[in-house]
Short mmCIF file of C-alpha atoms in Angstrom, two decimals:
data_model
loop_
_atom_site.label_atom_id
_atom_site.label_comp_id
_atom_site.label_asym_id
_atom_site.label_seq_id
_atom_site.Cartn_x
_atom_site.Cartn_y
_atom_site.Cartn_z
CA UNK T 1 0.00 0.00 0.00
CA UNK T 2 1.44 3.37 -0.98
CA UNK T 3 1.61 6.05 1.69
CA UNK T 4 -1.23 8.16 0.25
CA UNK T 5 -3.56 5.16 0.13
CA UNK T 6 -2.65 4.14 3.66
CA UNK T 7 -3.31 7.66 4.90
CA UNK T 8 -6.71 7.90 3.19
CA UNK T 9 -7.86 4.54 4.54
CA UNK T 10 -6.73 5.42 8.07
CA UNK T 11 -8.33 8.84 7.81
CA UNK T 12 -11.69 7.35 6.83
CA UNK T 13 -11.54 4.77 9.64
CA UNK T 14 -10.61 7.30 12.30
CA UNK T 15 -13.35 9.66 11.17
CA UNK T 16 -16.02 6.94 11.29
CA UNK T 17 -14.96 5.78 14.77
CA UNK T 18 -14.25 9.15 16.38
CA UNK T 19 -17.06 8.66 18.95
CA UNK T 20 -14.92 5.89 20.46
CA UNK T 21 -11.67 7.84 20.86
CA UNK T 22 -12.39 11.56 20.61
CA UNK T 23 -13.65 11.96 24.16
CA UNK T 24 -12.32 12.64 27.66
CA UNK T 25 -12.66 9.69 30.02
CA UNK T 26 -12.93 11.87 33.17
CA UNK T 27 -16.11 13.46 31.80
CA UNK T 28 -18.12 10.26 32.28
CA UNK T 29 -19.57 8.61 35.37
CA UNK T 30 -20.57 5.56 33.33
CA UNK T 31 -19.57 3.92 30.06
CA UNK T 32 -20.83 5.97 27.08
CA UNK T 33 -21.18 2.99 24.68
CA UNK T 34 -24.10 0.66 25.53
CA UNK T 35 -22.84 -1.98 23.10
CA UNK T 36 -19.55 -2.23 25.03
CA UNK T 37 -20.93 -2.10 28.55
CA UNK T 38 -21.19 -5.85 29.12
CA UNK T 39 -17.76 -6.92 27.79
CA UNK T 40 -16.02 -4.03 29.55
CA UNK T 41 -17.80 -4.59 32.86
CA UNK T 42 -16.84 -8.27 32.86
CA UNK T 43 -13.14 -7.43 32.61
CA UNK T 44 -11.13 -7.55 35.82
CA UNK T 45 -8.72 -4.71 36.55
CA UNK T 46 -5.81 -7.04 35.77
CA UNK T 47 -7.35 -7.99 32.42
CA UNK T 48 -7.73 -4.30 31.60
CA UNK T 49 -4.05 -3.74 32.40
CA UNK T 50 -2.98 -6.78 30.37
CA UNK T 51 -4.99 -5.70 27.33
CA UNK T 52 -3.71 -2.16 27.61
CA UNK T 53 -0.12 -3.38 27.36
CA UNK T 54 -0.70 -5.41 24.18
CA UNK T 55 -1.98 -3.59 21.10
CA UNK T 56 -2.65 -6.77 19.11
CA UNK T 57 -4.66 -8.20 22.02
CA UNK T 58 -6.67 -4.96 22.11
CA UNK T 59 -7.55 -5.35 18.42
CA UNK T 60 -8.54 -8.97 18.96
CA UNK T 61 -10.72 -8.23 22.00
CA UNK T 62 -12.67 -5.35 20.45
CA UNK T 63 -13.04 -6.62 16.86
CA UNK T 64 -16.34 -8.48 17.59
CA UNK T 65 -17.86 -5.26 18.95
CA UNK T 66 -16.25 -2.67 16.64
CA UNK T 67 -15.87 -4.52 13.31
CA UNK T 68 -13.59 -1.97 11.62
CA UNK T 69 -10.97 -2.75 14.28
CA UNK T 70 -10.17 -5.81 12.13
CA UNK T 71 -8.54 -3.41 9.65
CA UNK T 72 -6.36 -1.52 12.12
CA UNK T 73 -3.41 -3.93 12.27
CA UNK T 74 -3.06 -3.80 8.48
CA UNK T 75 -3.54 -0.04 8.21
CA UNK T 76 -1.05 0.64 11.01
CA UNK T 77 1.56 -1.79 9.69
CA UNK T 78 4.98 -0.30 8.97
CA UNK T 79 7.93 -2.38 7.76
CA UNK T 80 10.88 -2.76 10.11
CA UNK T 81 14.25 -1.40 9.13
CA UNK T 82 17.39 -3.48 9.49
CA UNK T 83 18.54 -3.58 13.12
CA UNK T 84 21.85 -5.43 12.97
CA UNK T 85 23.67 -3.30 15.51
CA UNK T 86 27.22 -2.11 15.02
CA UNK T 87 29.78 -2.42 17.77
CA UNK T 88 31.02 0.75 19.47
CA UNK T 89 33.88 1.33 21.89
CA UNK T 90 32.91 1.87 25.52
CA UNK T 91 33.62 5.59 25.40
CA UNK T 92 30.89 6.17 22.83
CA UNK T 93 28.24 4.76 25.16
CA UNK T 94 29.68 6.42 28.27
CA UNK T 95 26.92 8.39 30.02
CA UNK T 96 24.07 6.88 27.96
CA UNK T 97 21.61 4.59 29.75
CA UNK T 98 21.24 1.10 28.33
CA UNK T 99 17.80 1.42 26.73
CA UNK T 100 18.65 4.81 25.24
CA UNK T 101 21.91 3.51 23.81
CA UNK T 102 20.07 0.58 22.22
CA UNK T 103 17.62 3.07 20.65
CA UNK T 104 20.51 5.07 19.24
CA UNK T 105 22.20 1.94 17.87
CA UNK T 106 19.02 0.86 16.09
CA UNK T 107 18.33 4.36 14.78
CA UNK T 108 21.83 4.68 13.34
CA UNK T 109 21.62 1.21 11.86
CA UNK T 110 18.28 2.01 10.21
CA UNK T 111 19.76 5.04 8.47
CA UNK T 112 21.38 2.62 6.04
CA UNK T 113 24.79 2.50 4.47
CA UNK T 114 27.46 4.95 5.47
CA UNK T 115 26.88 8.34 3.91
CA UNK T 116 29.55 10.75 2.77
CA UNK T 117 27.27 13.68 3.49
CA UNK T 118 27.93 16.11 6.36
CA UNK T 119 25.38 15.65 9.14
CA UNK T 120 23.10 18.22 10.78
CA UNK T 121 21.94 16.91 14.17
CA UNK T 122 18.76 18.66 15.37
CA UNK T 123 17.85 19.17 19.05
CA UNK T 124 21.06 17.35 19.82
CA UNK T 125 21.34 17.44 23.60
CA UNK T 126 24.92 16.37 24.33
CA UNK T 127 25.24 15.03 20.80
CA UNK T 128 25.08 11.30 21.54
CA UNK T 129 23.59 10.55 18.11
CA UNK T 130 26.03 12.85 16.37
CA UNK T 131 29.00 11.21 18.08
CA UNK T 132 27.90 7.81 16.83
CA UNK T 133 27.51 9.16 13.29
CA UNK T 134 30.90 10.87 13.48
CA UNK T 135 32.45 7.62 14.70
CA UNK T 136 30.82 5.94 11.68
CA UNK T 137 32.86 8.26 9.42
CA UNK T 138 30.42 11.05 8.71
CA UNK T 139 32.74 13.76 7.33
CA UNK T 140 31.42 16.27 9.88
CA UNK T 141 28.55 16.73 12.32
CA UNK T 142 26.94 20.06 13.18
CA UNK T 143 24.85 19.68 16.34
CA UNK T 144 22.14 22.25 17.15
CA UNK T 145 20.95 22.48 20.78
CA UNK T 146 19.01 24.97 22.90
CA UNK T 147 20.89 24.58 26.20
CA UNK T 148 24.35 26.12 26.22
CA UNK T 149 25.71 23.82 28.93
CA UNK T 150 24.78 20.75 26.85
CA UNK T 151 26.55 22.27 23.85
CA UNK T 152 29.65 22.76 25.98
CA UNK T 153 29.56 19.24 27.38
CA UNK T 154 29.00 17.75 23.94
CA UNK T 155 31.80 19.80 22.41
CA UNK T 156 34.20 18.76 25.16
CA UNK T 157 33.36 15.07 24.63
CA UNK T 158 33.85 15.39 20.87
CA UNK T 159 37.25 17.04 21.35
CA UNK T 160 38.36 14.39 23.83
CA UNK T 161 37.28 11.62 21.46
CA UNK T 162 38.73 13.22 18.34
CA UNK T 163 35.39 13.42 16.51
CA UNK T 164 34.60 15.91 13.75
CA UNK T 165 31.76 17.71 15.50
CA UNK T 166 30.87 21.26 16.38
CA UNK T 167 27.89 22.65 18.31
CA UNK T 168 25.70 25.72 17.87
CA UNK T 169 23.37 27.01 20.56
CA UNK T 170 19.99 28.07 19.14
CA UNK T 171 16.34 28.38 20.05
CA UNK T 172 15.09 26.70 16.89
CA UNK T 173 11.52 28.00 17.34
CA UNK T 174 12.61 31.64 17.62
CA UNK T 175 16.01 32.06 15.98
CA UNK T 176 16.70 32.17 12.24
CA UNK T 177 18.02 28.66 11.63
CA UNK T 178 17.89 28.61 7.84
CA UNK T 179 21.68 29.00 7.57
CA UNK T 180 22.21 25.61 9.22
CA UNK T 181 20.50 23.72 6.39
CA UNK T 182 22.43 22.95 3.21
CA UNK T 183 21.68 20.94 0.08
CA UNK T 184 24.64 18.58 0.41
CA UNK T 185 23.72 17.38 3.88
CA UNK T 186 22.02 14.63 5.89
CA UNK T 187 19.68 16.20 8.46
CA UNK T 188 18.77 13.94 11.40
CA UNK T 189 16.41 14.37 14.36
CA UNK T 190 15.69 11.69 16.94
CA UNK T 191 12.63 12.34 19.12
CA UNK T 192 12.39 16.08 18.56
CA UNK T 193 9.00 17.12 19.94
CA UNK T 194 6.07 18.67 18.11
CA UNK T 195 6.91 21.97 16.42
CA UNK T 196 10.63 21.21 16.90
CA UNK T 197 10.53 18.44 14.31
CA UNK T 198 8.02 20.29 12.12
CA UNK T 199 10.38 23.28 11.98
CA UNK T 200 13.21 20.88 11.18
CA UNK T 201 11.22 19.37 8.30
CA UNK T 202 10.13 22.66 6.77
CA UNK T 203 13.62 24.15 6.89
CA UNK T 204 15.22 21.03 5.45
CA UNK T 205 12.63 20.89 2.67
CA UNK T 206 13.11 24.60 1.86
CA UNK T 207 16.86 24.04 1.54
CA UNK T 208 16.23 20.83 -0.44
CA UNK T 209 18.57 19.07 1.95
CA UNK T 210 19.59 15.89 0.20
CA UNK T 211 18.62 13.42 2.95
CA UNK T 212 16.29 13.81 5.92
CA UNK T 213 15.84 11.24 8.71
CA UNK T 214 13.60 11.83 11.72
CA UNK T 215 11.66 10.04 14.42
CA UNK T 216 8.84 12.32 15.62
CA UNK T 217 7.76 12.57 19.25
CA UNK T 218 5.23 14.44 21.44
CA UNK T 219 3.20 15.78 18.53
CA UNK T 220 1.29 18.30 20.67
CA UNK T 221 4.21 20.22 22.14
CA UNK T 222 4.85 23.85 21.08
CA UNK T 223 1.87 23.73 18.68
CA UNK T 224 -1.62 25.32 18.58
CA UNK T 225 -4.37 23.34 20.33
CA UNK T 226 -6.11 22.74 16.99
CA UNK T 227 -3.84 20.54 14.87
CA UNK T 228 -2.57 22.14 11.67
CA UNK T 229 -1.99 19.42 9.08
CA UNK T 230 1.22 19.59 7.06
CA UNK T 231 0.23 17.75 3.86
CA UNK T 232 -2.49 18.61 1.35
CA UNK T 233 -4.19 15.29 2.14
CA UNK T 234 -4.12 16.12 5.85
CA UNK T 235 -5.60 19.56 5.20
CA UNK T 236 -8.48 17.94 3.29
CA UNK T 237 -9.26 15.57 6.17
CA UNK T 238 -12.52 15.97 8.06
CA UNK T 239 -10.75 15.09 11.30
CA UNK T 240 -10.41 17.98 13.72
CA UNK T 241 -7.67 16.98 16.12
CA UNK T 242 -6.75 18.79 19.32
CA UNK T 243 -3.92 18.40 21.83
CA UNK T 244 -6.04 15.85 23.70
CA UNK T 245 -6.16 13.67 20.57
CA UNK T 246 -2.45 14.10 19.85
CA UNK T 247 -1.62 13.02 23.40
CA UNK T 248 -3.63 9.84 22.82
CA UNK T 249 -1.05 8.87 20.20
CA UNK T 250 1.58 8.83 22.96
CA UNK T 251 -0.26 6.63 25.44
CA UNK T 252 1.34 3.36 24.42
CA UNK T 253 4.16 3.08 26.91
CA UNK T 254 6.83 0.66 27.98
CA UNK T 255 5.83 -0.99 31.26
CA UNK T 256 6.37 1.45 34.13
CA UNK T 257 7.95 0.37 37.42
CA UNK T 258 5.31 -0.98 39.81
CA UNK T 259 5.89 1.94 42.21
CA UNK T 260 5.22 4.49 39.45
CA UNK T 261 2.12 2.61 38.32
CA UNK T 262 0.79 2.45 41.89
CA UNK T 263 1.22 6.21 42.35
CA UNK T 264 -0.47 6.88 39.02
CA UNK T 265 -3.50 4.79 40.01
CA UNK T 266 -3.70 6.50 43.40
CA UNK T 267 -3.57 9.88 41.69
CA UNK T 268 -6.45 9.01 39.34
CA UNK T 269 -8.57 7.68 42.21
CA UNK T 270 -7.94 10.71 44.41
CA UNK T 271 -8.57 13.22 41.65
CA UNK T 272 -11.85 11.53 40.78
CA UNK T 273 -12.76 11.24 44.47
CA UNK T 274 -12.16 14.94 44.96
CA UNK T 275 -14.20 15.66 41.83
CA UNK T 276 -17.13 13.74 43.35
CA UNK T 277 -16.73 15.78 46.54
CA UNK T 278 -16.58 19.04 44.58
CA UNK T 279 -19.74 18.13 42.64
CA UNK T 280 -21.58 17.46 45.91
CA UNK T 281 -20.73 20.97 47.10
CA UNK T 282 -21.31 22.98 43.91
CA UNK T 283 -23.63 23.37 40.96
CA UNK T 284 -20.85 22.59 38.47
CA UNK T 285 -21.38 18.95 37.47
CA UNK T 286 -18.78 18.62 34.71
CA UNK T 287 -15.33 17.32 35.53
CA UNK T 288 -12.98 20.13 36.56
CA UNK T 289 -9.27 19.39 36.59
CA UNK T 290 -6.90 20.50 39.31
CA UNK T 291 -3.26 21.45 38.60
CA UNK T 292 -0.37 19.03 38.40
CA UNK T 293 1.39 18.49 41.69
CA UNK T 294 4.47 16.82 43.12
CA UNK T 295 3.70 13.09 43.34
CA UNK T 296 4.80 13.06 46.99
CA UNK T 297 1.35 14.37 47.91
CA UNK T 298 -0.11 10.97 47.01
CA UNK T 299 1.88 9.44 49.86
CA UNK T 300 -0.10 11.57 52.31
CA UNK T 301 -3.83 11.16 52.98
CA UNK T 302 -6.84 11.59 50.71
CA UNK T 303 -8.15 14.22 53.14
CA UNK T 304 -4.92 16.23 52.82
CA UNK T 305 -5.10 16.01 49.02
CA UNK T 306 -8.69 17.26 49.07
CA UNK T 307 -7.65 20.21 51.24
CA UNK T 308 -4.91 21.10 48.76
CA UNK T 309 -7.21 20.69 45.74
CA UNK T 310 -10.00 22.68 47.39
CA UNK T 311 -7.60 25.56 47.97
CA UNK T 312 -6.59 25.49 44.31
CA UNK T 313 -10.26 25.60 43.22
CA UNK T 314 -11.35 28.14 45.88
CA UNK T 315 -13.73 25.61 47.39
CA UNK T 316 -14.76 25.58 51.07
CA UNK T 317 -15.03 22.07 52.50
CA UNK T 318 -17.36 21.93 55.54
CA UNK T 319 -16.66 19.92 58.66
CA UNK T 320 -17.95 16.35 58.94
CA UNK T 321 -17.24 15.24 55.36
CA UNK T 322 -17.19 11.44 54.93
CA UNK T 323 -13.94 11.27 53.00
CA UNK T 324 -14.02 7.47 52.85
CA UNK T 325 -17.29 7.52 50.88
CA UNK T 326 -15.85 9.93 48.31
CA UNK T 327 -12.68 7.86 48.08
CA UNK T 328 -14.88 4.85 47.22
CA UNK T 329 -16.67 6.95 44.58
CA UNK T 330 -13.26 7.78 43.18
CA UNK T 331 -12.41 4.09 43.01
CA UNK T 332 -15.65 3.30 41.13
CA UNK T 333 -15.08 6.15 38.68
CA UNK T 334 -11.50 5.01 38.20
CA UNK T 335 -12.81 1.65 36.99
CA UNK T 336 -15.04 3.43 34.47
CA UNK T 337 -12.22 5.75 33.41
CA UNK T 338 -9.78 2.87 32.86
CA UNK T 339 -12.29 1.05 30.65
CA UNK T 340 -13.04 4.16 28.60
CA UNK T 341 -9.31 4.68 28.17
CA UNK T 342 -8.97 1.06 27.07
CA UNK T 343 -11.41 1.72 24.21
CA UNK T 344 -9.62 4.92 23.26
CA UNK T 345 -6.29 3.09 23.26
CA UNK T 346 -7.51 0.80 20.49
CA UNK T 347 -6.93 3.79 18.20
CA UNK T 348 -3.75 5.29 19.69
CA UNK T 349 -1.32 3.74 17.18
CA UNK T 350 -3.67 4.60 14.31
CA UNK T 351 -3.59 8.27 15.29
CA UNK T 352 0.19 8.23 15.51
CA UNK T 353 0.55 6.56 12.11
CA UNK T 354 -1.92 9.13 10.69
CA UNK T 355 0.26 11.95 12.04
CA UNK T 356 3.44 10.36 10.69
CA UNK T 357 1.90 9.82 7.26
CA UNK T 358 0.79 13.46 7.21
CA UNK T 359 4.47 14.36 7.63
CA UNK T 360 5.63 11.82 5.06
CA UNK T 361 3.16 13.09 2.46
CA UNK T 362 4.30 16.65 3.14
CA UNK T 363 7.86 15.65 2.29
CA UNK T 364 6.68 13.90 -0.86
CA UNK T 365 5.03 17.17 -1.94
CA UNK T 366 8.39 18.91 -1.44
CA UNK T 367 10.07 16.61 -3.98
CA UNK T 368 11.33 13.78 -1.81
CA UNK T 369 11.29 10.02 -2.12
CA UNK T 370 9.95 8.97 1.29
CA UNK T 371 9.84 5.76 3.32
CA UNK T 372 8.25 5.12 6.71
CA UNK T 373 9.54 2.26 8.86
CA UNK T 374 10.02 1.24 12.47
CA UNK T 375 13.63 1.35 13.64
CA UNK T 376 13.45 -0.56 16.95
CA UNK T 377 11.21 -2.79 19.03
CA UNK T 378 8.46 -1.18 21.11
CA UNK T 379 10.12 -2.45 24.28
CA UNK T 380 12.90 0.08 23.67
CA UNK T 381 10.49 2.91 22.86
CA UNK T 382 6.94 3.05 21.46
CA UNK T 383 8.09 6.15 19.56
CA UNK T 384 9.87 3.89 17.10
CA UNK T 385 8.80 5.30 13.72
CA UNK T 386 11.44 6.54 11.30
CA UNK T 387 10.69 8.82 8.35
CA UNK T 388 13.44 8.86 5.72
CA UNK T 389 13.38 11.22 2.76
CA UNK T 390 15.82 11.64 -0.13
CA UNK T 391 15.60 14.36 -2.76
CA UNK T 392 14.43 12.95 -6.07
CA UNK T 393 16.59 13.31 -9.13
CA UNK T 394 15.36 16.40 -10.91
CA UNK T 395 14.84 14.30 -14.05
CA UNK T 396 12.22 12.28 -12.11
CA UNK T 397 10.23 15.33 -11.07
#
């Protein structure tokens, strides 16, 4: 299936099923889909967690109830790039955690045969990716990074290791960065977020940079709440995506440590319990969020959390409140919320692939030959999609 056909088929499916995924779970006290109430209610909490961690199992479970789910595995399929990892000396991996280093190895491997093009490394951090490319005989690497101290640390490492790298400090969303992009160049960006990778793409395309390789991440960051499609096909779509929808694309995660998962579940229960308390004391019956807070608060008591949240929402809590009853209401709503989220998560990869294809089609419009693949296993990172683009020969255009 060519990219344009894959995009159109996904677009139609997502539009027809938007009542399943384009909603906010916290807004509901009960399941909003009568046809799913029985199968979802019969699931234990552990079964919900197990399904949520396995996308193929999610498709299989929901396909009898939402028939178009049968098409999702095919429409979300992306071929896997070669991942035969190269060996690196210990000093290349020094300071890089194991999973991150494995991601970098697979990303570099997926870029293909050694290129003689100079490299532009976007949102480089300390330049870990650039150092690996320089070690692999890239003639030079120019690393662009916002934080000056990371530029300095990366430059020092490159000098110590004798690698052909230099760093430039820049705020790529505010500064004029056009001078960094050249035609005879390979521009790379691993997990640049939202507008950071969109700016990277548009500048590289404007310069007709010969080769572009990127793995997008955090599609909602630094962007307007209403998604602005990049490709003509995306602009014609009837989908109206917001930050909430873009965040859904990121909700497939590697298994969190049990302690982190326990805190997260406590937080959801307490927030929903406080919301039930707030509704009992006010005329506002829609869910109202409270600000983010240091997770240490969830090691205290539910009563203390309610006092903090009430202060943030200018709510007076009278004496004699039965906090235990509202905590139980929070637990019941958490069960509903988790099952609504499970339904929404059926479509999380589809939304991400839709967003990636929007970017791929944009690059095709700019005169590039484009491929979309996965570069590593999900266990290393669910953000494992690689877009590669090479300028077409002018005779082909």
